[in-house]
Coordinates of C-alpha atoms and ligand atoms in Angstrom, one line a residue:
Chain X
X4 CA 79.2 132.0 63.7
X5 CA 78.7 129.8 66.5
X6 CA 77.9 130.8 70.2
X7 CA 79.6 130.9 73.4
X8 CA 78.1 130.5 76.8
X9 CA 79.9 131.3 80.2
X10 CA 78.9 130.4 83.1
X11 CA 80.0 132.4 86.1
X12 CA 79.8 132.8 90.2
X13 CA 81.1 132.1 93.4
X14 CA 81.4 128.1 94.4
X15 CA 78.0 126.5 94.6
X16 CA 75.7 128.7 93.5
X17 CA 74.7 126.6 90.4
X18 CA 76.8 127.1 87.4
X19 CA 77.3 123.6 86.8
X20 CA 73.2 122.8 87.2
X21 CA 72.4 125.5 85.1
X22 CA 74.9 125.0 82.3
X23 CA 73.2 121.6 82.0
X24 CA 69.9 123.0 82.0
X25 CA 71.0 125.1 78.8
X26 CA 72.9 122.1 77.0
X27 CA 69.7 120.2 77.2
X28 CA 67.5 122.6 76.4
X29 CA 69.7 123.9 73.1
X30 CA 69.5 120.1 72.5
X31 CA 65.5 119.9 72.6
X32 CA 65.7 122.8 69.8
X33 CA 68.0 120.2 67.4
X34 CA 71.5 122.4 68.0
X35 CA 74.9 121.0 68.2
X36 CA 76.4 121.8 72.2
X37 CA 79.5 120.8 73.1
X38 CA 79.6 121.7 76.5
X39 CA 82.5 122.1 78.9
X40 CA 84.5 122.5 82.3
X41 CA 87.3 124.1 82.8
X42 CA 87.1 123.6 86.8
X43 CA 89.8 121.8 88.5
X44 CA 86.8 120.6 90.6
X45 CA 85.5 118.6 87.6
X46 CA 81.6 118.3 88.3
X47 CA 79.7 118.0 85.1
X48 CA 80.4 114.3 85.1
X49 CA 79.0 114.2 88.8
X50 CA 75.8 115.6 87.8
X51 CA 75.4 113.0 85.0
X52 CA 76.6 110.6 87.3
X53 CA 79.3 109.1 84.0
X54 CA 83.0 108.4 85.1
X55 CA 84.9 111.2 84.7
X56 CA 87.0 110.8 81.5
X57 CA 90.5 112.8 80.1
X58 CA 88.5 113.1 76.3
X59 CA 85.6 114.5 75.0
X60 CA 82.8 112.3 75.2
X61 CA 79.8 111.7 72.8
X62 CA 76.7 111.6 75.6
X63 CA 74.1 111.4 73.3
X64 CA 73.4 112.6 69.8
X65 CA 74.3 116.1 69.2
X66 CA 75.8 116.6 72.5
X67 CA 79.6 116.4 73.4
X68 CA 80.9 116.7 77.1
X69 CA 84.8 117.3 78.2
X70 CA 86.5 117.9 81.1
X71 CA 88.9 120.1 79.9
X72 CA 92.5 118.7 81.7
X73 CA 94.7 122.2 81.9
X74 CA 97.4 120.3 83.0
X75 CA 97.5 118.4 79.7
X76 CA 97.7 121.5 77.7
X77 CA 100.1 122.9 79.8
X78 CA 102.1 119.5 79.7
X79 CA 101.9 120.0 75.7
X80 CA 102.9 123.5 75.5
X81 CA 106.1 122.6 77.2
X82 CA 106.9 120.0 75.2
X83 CA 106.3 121.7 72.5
X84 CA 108.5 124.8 73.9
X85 CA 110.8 121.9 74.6
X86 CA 111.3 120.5 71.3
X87 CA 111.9 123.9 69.7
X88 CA 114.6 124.7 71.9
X89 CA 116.7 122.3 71.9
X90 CA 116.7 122.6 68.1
X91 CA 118.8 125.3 68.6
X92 CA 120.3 124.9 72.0
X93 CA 122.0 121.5 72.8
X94 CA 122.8 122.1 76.4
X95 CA 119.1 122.3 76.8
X96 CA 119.0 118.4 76.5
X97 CA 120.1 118.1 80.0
X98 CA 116.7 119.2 81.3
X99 CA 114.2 117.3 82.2
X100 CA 111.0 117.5 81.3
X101 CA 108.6 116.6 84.5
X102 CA 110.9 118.9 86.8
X103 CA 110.3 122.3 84.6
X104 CA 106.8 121.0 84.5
X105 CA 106.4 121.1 88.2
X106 CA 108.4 124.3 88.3
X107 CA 106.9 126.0 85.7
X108 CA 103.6 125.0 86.7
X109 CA 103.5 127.0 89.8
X110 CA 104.9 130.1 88.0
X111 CA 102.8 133.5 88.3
X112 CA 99.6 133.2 85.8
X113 CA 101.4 129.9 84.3
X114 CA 97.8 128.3 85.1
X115 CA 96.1 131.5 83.5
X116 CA 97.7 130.9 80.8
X117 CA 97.2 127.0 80.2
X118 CA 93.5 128.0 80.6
X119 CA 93.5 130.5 78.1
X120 CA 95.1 128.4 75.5
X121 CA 92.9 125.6 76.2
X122 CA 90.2 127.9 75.7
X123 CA 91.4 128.9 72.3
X124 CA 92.5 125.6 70.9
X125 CA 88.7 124.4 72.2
X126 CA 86.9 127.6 70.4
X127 CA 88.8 126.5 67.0
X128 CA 88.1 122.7 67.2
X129 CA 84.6 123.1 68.1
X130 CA 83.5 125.4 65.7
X131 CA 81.4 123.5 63.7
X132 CA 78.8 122.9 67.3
X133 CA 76.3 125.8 67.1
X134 CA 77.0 126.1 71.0
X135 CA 79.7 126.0 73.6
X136 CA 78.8 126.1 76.7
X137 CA 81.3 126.7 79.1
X138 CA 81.6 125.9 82.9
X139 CA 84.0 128.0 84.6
X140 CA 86.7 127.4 87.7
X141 CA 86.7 129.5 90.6
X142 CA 85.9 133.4 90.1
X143 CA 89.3 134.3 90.9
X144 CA 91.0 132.4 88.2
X145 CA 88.8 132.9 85.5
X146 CA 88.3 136.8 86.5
X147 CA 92.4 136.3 86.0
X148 CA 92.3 134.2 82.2
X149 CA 89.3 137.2 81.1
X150 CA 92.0 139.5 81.9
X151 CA 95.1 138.0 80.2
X152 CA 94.5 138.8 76.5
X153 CA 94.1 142.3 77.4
X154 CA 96.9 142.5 80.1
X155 CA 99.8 140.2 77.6
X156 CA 98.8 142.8 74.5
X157 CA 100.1 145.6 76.0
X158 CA 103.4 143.6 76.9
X159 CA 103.4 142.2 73.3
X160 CA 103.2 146.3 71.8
X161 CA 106.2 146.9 74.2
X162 CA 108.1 143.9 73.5
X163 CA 107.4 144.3 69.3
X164 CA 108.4 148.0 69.6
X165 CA 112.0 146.8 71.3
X166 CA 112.5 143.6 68.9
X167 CA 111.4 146.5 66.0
X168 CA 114.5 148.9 66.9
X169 CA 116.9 146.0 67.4
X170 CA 116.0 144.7 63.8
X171 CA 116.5 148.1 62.6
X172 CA 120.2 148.8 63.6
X173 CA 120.7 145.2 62.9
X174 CA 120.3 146.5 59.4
X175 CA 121.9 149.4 59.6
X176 CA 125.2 148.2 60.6
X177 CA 125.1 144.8 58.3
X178 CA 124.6 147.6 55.6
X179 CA 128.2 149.5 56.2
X180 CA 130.0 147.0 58.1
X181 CA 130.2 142.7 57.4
X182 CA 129.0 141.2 60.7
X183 CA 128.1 137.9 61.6
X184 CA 125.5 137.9 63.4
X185 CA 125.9 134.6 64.5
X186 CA 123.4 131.2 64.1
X187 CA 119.4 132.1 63.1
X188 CA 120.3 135.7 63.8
X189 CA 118.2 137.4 60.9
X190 CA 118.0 141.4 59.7
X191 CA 114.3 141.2 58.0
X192 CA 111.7 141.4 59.9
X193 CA 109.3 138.8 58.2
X194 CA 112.7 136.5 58.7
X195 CA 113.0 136.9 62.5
X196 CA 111.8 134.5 64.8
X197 CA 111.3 136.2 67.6
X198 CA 109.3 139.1 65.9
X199 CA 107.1 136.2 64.0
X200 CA 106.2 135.1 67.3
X201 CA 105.3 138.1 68.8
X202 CA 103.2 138.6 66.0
X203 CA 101.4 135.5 66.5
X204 CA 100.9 136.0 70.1
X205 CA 99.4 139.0 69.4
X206 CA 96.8 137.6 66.8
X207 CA 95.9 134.9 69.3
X208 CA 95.4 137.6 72.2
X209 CA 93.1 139.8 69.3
X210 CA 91.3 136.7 68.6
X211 CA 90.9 135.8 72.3
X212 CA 89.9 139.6 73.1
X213 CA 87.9 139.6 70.3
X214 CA 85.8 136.4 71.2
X215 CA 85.6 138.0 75.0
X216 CA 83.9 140.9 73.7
X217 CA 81.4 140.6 70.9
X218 CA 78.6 140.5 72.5
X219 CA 76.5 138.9 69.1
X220 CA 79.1 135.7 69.8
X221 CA 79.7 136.0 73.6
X222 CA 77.3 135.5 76.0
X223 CA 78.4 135.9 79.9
X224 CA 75.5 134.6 82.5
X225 CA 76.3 135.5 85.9
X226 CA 74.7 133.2 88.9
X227 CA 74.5 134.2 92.3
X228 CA 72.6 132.7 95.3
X229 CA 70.6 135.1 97.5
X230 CA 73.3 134.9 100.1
X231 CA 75.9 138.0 101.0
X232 CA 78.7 136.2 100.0
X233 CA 77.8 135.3 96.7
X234 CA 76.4 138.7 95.5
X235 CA 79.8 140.4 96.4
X236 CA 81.4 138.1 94.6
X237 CA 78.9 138.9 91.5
X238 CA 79.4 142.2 91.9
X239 CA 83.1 142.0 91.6
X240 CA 83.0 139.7 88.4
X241 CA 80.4 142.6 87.0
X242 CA 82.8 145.3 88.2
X243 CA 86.1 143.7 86.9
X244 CA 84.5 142.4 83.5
X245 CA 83.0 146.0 83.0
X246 CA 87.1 147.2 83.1
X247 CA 87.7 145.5 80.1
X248 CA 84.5 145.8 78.3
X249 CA 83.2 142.4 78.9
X250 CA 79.3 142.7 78.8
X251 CA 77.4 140.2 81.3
X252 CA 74.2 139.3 79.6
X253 CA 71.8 138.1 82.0
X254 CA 72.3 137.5 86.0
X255 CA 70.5 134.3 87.3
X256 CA 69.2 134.8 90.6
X257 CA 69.3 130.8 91.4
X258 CA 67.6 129.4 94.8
X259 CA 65.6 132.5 95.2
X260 CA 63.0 131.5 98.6
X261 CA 60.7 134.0 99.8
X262 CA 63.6 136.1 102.0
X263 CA 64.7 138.2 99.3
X264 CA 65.7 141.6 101.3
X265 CA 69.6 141.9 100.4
X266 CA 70.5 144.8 99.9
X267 CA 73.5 143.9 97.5
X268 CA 70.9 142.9 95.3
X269 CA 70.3 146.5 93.9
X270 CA 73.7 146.4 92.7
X271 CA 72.3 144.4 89.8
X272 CA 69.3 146.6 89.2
X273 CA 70.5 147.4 86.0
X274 CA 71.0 144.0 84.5
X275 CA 68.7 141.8 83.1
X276 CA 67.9 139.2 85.5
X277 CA 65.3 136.1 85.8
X278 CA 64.7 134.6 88.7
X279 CA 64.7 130.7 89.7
X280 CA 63.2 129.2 92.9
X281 CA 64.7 126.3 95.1
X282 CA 63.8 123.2 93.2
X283 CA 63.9 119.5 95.0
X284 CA 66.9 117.6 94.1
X285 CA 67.7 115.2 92.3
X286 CA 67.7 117.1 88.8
X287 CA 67.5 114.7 86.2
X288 CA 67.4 116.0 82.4
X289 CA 63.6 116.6 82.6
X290 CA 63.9 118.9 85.8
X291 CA 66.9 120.4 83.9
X292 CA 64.6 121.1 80.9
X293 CA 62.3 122.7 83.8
X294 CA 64.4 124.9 84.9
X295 CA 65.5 126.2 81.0
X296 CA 62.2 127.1 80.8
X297 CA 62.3 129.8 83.3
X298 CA 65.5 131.3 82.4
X299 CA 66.5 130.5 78.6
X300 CA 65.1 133.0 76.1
X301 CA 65.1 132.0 72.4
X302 CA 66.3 135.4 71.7
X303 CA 69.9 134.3 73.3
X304 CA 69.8 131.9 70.5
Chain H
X27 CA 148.3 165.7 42.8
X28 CA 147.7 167.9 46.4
X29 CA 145.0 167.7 45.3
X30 CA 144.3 164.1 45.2
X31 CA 146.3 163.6 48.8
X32 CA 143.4 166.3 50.4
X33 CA 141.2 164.0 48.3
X34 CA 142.3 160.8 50.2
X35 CA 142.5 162.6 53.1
X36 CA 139.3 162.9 53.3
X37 CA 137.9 160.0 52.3
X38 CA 139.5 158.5 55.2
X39 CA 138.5 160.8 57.7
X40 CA 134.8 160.2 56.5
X41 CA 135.4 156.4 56.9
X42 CA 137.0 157.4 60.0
X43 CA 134.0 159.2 60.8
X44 CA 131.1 156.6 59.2
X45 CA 133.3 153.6 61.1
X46 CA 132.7 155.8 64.6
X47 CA 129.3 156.2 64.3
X48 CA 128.5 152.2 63.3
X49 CA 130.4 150.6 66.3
X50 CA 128.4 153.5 68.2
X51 CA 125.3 151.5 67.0
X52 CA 126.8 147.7 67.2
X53 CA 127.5 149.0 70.7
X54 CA 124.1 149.8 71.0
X55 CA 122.4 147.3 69.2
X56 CA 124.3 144.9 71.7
X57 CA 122.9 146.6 74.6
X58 CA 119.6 146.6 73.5
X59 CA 119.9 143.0 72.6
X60 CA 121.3 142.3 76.1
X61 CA 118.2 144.1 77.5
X62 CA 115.7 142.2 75.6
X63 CA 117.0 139.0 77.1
X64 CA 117.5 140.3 80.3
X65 CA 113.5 141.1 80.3
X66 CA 112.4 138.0 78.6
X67 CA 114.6 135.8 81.0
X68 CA 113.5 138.3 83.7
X69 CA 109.8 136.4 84.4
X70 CA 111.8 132.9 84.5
X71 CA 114.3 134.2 87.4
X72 CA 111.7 136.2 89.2
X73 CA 112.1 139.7 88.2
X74 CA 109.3 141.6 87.0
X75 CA 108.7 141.0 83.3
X76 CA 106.7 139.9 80.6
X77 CA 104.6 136.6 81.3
X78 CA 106.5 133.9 81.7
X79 CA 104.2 132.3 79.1
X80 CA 105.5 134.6 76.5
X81 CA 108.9 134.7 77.7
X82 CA 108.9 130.6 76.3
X83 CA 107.3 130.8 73.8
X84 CA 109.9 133.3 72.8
X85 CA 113.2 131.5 74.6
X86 CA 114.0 128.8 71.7
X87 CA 114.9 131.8 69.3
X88 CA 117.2 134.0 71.0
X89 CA 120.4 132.2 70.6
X90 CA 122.5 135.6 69.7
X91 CA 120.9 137.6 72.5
X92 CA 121.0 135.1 74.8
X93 CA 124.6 134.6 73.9
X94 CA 125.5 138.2 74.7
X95 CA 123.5 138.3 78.2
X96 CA 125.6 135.4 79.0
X97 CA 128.8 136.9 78.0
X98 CA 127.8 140.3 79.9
X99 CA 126.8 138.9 83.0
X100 CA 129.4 139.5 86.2
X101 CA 129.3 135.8 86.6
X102 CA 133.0 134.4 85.5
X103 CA 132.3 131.0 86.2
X104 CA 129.8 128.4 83.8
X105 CA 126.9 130.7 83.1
X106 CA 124.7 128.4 81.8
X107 CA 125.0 126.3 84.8
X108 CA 124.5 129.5 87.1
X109 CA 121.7 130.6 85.0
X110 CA 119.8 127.0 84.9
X111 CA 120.4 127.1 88.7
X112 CA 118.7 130.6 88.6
X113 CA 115.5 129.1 87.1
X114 CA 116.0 126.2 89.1
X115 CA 116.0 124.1 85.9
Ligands
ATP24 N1 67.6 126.0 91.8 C1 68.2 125.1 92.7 N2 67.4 124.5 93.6 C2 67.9 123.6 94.5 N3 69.2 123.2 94.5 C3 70.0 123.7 93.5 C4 69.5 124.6 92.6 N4 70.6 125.0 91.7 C5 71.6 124.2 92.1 N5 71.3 123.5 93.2 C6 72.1 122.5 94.0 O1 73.2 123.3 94.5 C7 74.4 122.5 94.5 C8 75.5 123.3 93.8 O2 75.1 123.4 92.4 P1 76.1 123.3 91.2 O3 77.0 122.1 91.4 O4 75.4 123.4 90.0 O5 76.9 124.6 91.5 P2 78.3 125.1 91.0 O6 78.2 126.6 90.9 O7 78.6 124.4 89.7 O8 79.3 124.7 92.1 P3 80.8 124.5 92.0 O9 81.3 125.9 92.1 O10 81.1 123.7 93.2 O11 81.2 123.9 90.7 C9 74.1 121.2 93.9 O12 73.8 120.3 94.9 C10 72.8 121.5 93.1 O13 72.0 120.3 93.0
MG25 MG1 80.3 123.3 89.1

């Protein structure tokens, strides 16, 4: 079983920097890191100063780099959507594709969503890399995609329980009575469509949920900046993660100075939490290795 | 032969009775179908519902209840076209 990193925080505090001080140090002990962002910000290709690219790239050996494009994914979920449906209804070939796009695009949690499948179809195709790291977009959002699997399951239970009662009279009165049902309408359960779906919805949402939580798989670092701002926002990743039984496994306390009298900081008394100083820029990969040292244990390994 | 007449009797008035009770449940079954599309087309017009994530994933298999939302709504005129302009397709 391979391992997942998460990087987390408010804007700035150094999840991109310290995300590349892990897939560099992982790649000093021989593993395999593919290493990602899903922030519409796209910065990982800043810090290595390389073009920023749609694909996963090959940076050096052992070490793969995307830019993970959730408007691709979203683009191919709705063609794919698309090419089921007007299988079955014709009228549908009216519609054009790049206007639901936009549309649907800026539909409630649409983005979530395209996130949290990216996420999943990245876990399964980069399961043979002993490490994924992963760089995270803005706390909001990705507070939002943790949430999804949990939040979509209970809909799915509802939704399965409904589709479950209407397959059973459907059998019931095709038993006394000859009714057609009409096109693709089906009485078994393994035959109907709509209840295979839900199923498979919910088997990604267990896997997703499942992947969230085990902390042996899993691991969630939380940076923050000794700044107010950035400590409330740790606080409410901690607090809304904690909901859901997400464990954070270490909290990074990055550009620590000597000024170091917050009092939000006892919020995170409980954590484990390492400590690392304001370095001098630039941070090429032997500062990056550097700063590993002072944060990455082998036992997250 | 009485006998056999209370006999027929009633058989019918047990299919009477059976018949009753299974348009009962098409009636239902149809109202419950109408309801599920209702909520699954319910995150694509706005209403609150199911993710509109799920709702297409689940959209290209619900011809027949799709069908009998359409055919239920108070809208006389093209539905399709009044439902496409309702999710501003
Ligand atoms: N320990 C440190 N000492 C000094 N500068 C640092 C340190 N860590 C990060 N920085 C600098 O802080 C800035 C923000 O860092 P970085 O891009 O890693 O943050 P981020 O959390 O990824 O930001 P964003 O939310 O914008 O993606 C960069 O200029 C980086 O060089
Ligand atoms: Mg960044």
């Amino acid at each position: 079983m391979n391992k997942i990193f998460f990087f987390l925080g408010k804007g700035g505090v150094g999840k991109t920097t310290l995300s590349a001080s892990l897939a560099y140090y992982l790649r000093e002990k021989n593993k395999t890191v593919y290493w990602a962002s899903i922030d519409p910000a796209h910065n990982i290709y800043d810090l290595l100063s390389l073009p920023a690219s749609p694909k996963v790239q090959k940076i050096e050996a052992g070490l793969w780099v995307e830019e993970i494009d959730v408007d691709r994914y979203l683009r191919r979920f709705l063609e794919h959507i698309q090419e089921k449906a007007q299988k079955v209804y014709q009228y549908l070939q009216i519609l054009n594709l790049d206007k639901m796009f936009k549309v649907i695009k800026y539909t409630p949690a649409m983005e979530e969503y395209a996130c949290l499948y990216a996420l999943k179809e990245v876990f399964k195709k980069h399961e043979d890399k002993d490490y994924l790291i992963i760089d995270t977009p803005p706390t909001g959002l990705m507070l939002r995609i943790f949430s999804l699997p949990f939040v979509t399951e209970l809909w799915l239970k509802e939704l399965r329980h409904w589709r479950e009662e209407i397959l059973k009279r459907r059998q019931i009165v095709a038993h006394i009575k000859h009714v057609d049902f009409g096109p693709g309408a089906q009485l078994e359960f393994s035959k109907d469509k709509v209840f295979n779906e839900l199923n498979a919805q919910q088997k990604d949402m267990q896997y997703l949920k499942d992947v969230f939580t085990n902390p042996k798989k899993t691991f969630l670092i939380l940076v923050i900046n000794p700044d107010k701002l950035s400590l409330l926002e740790g606080k409410r990743i901690v607090e809304t993660l904690n909901k859901f039984g997400i464990p954070i496994k270490i909290v990074l306390l990055n550009k620590t100075g000597h000024s170091m009298e917050l009092k939000e900081l006892n919020f995170f008394n409980d954590l484990p939490q390492k400590k690392i100083p304001l370095f001098e820029g630039p941070f090429p990969k032997q500062v990056l290795l550097k700063i590993a040292s002072l944060w990455v244990e082998d036992a997250y390994l | 032969m009485v006998l056999k007449q209370i006999k027929d009797f009633l058989s019918q008035f047990g299919q009477g009775f059976k018949e009753a009770s299974i348009d009962q449940i098409q009636r239902e079954l149809e109202e419950m179908e109408n309801a599920f599309a209702l909520l699954i087309c319910g995150s694509l017009s706005g209403m609150p519902a199911p993710p509109a994530f799920l709702s297409l994933c689940l959209l290209p298999y619900m011809e027949r209840e799709l069908k009998i939302m359409f055919s239920k709504t108070i809208f006389l005129d093209d539905k399709l076209a009044v439902w496409s302009d309702l999710v501003e397709l």
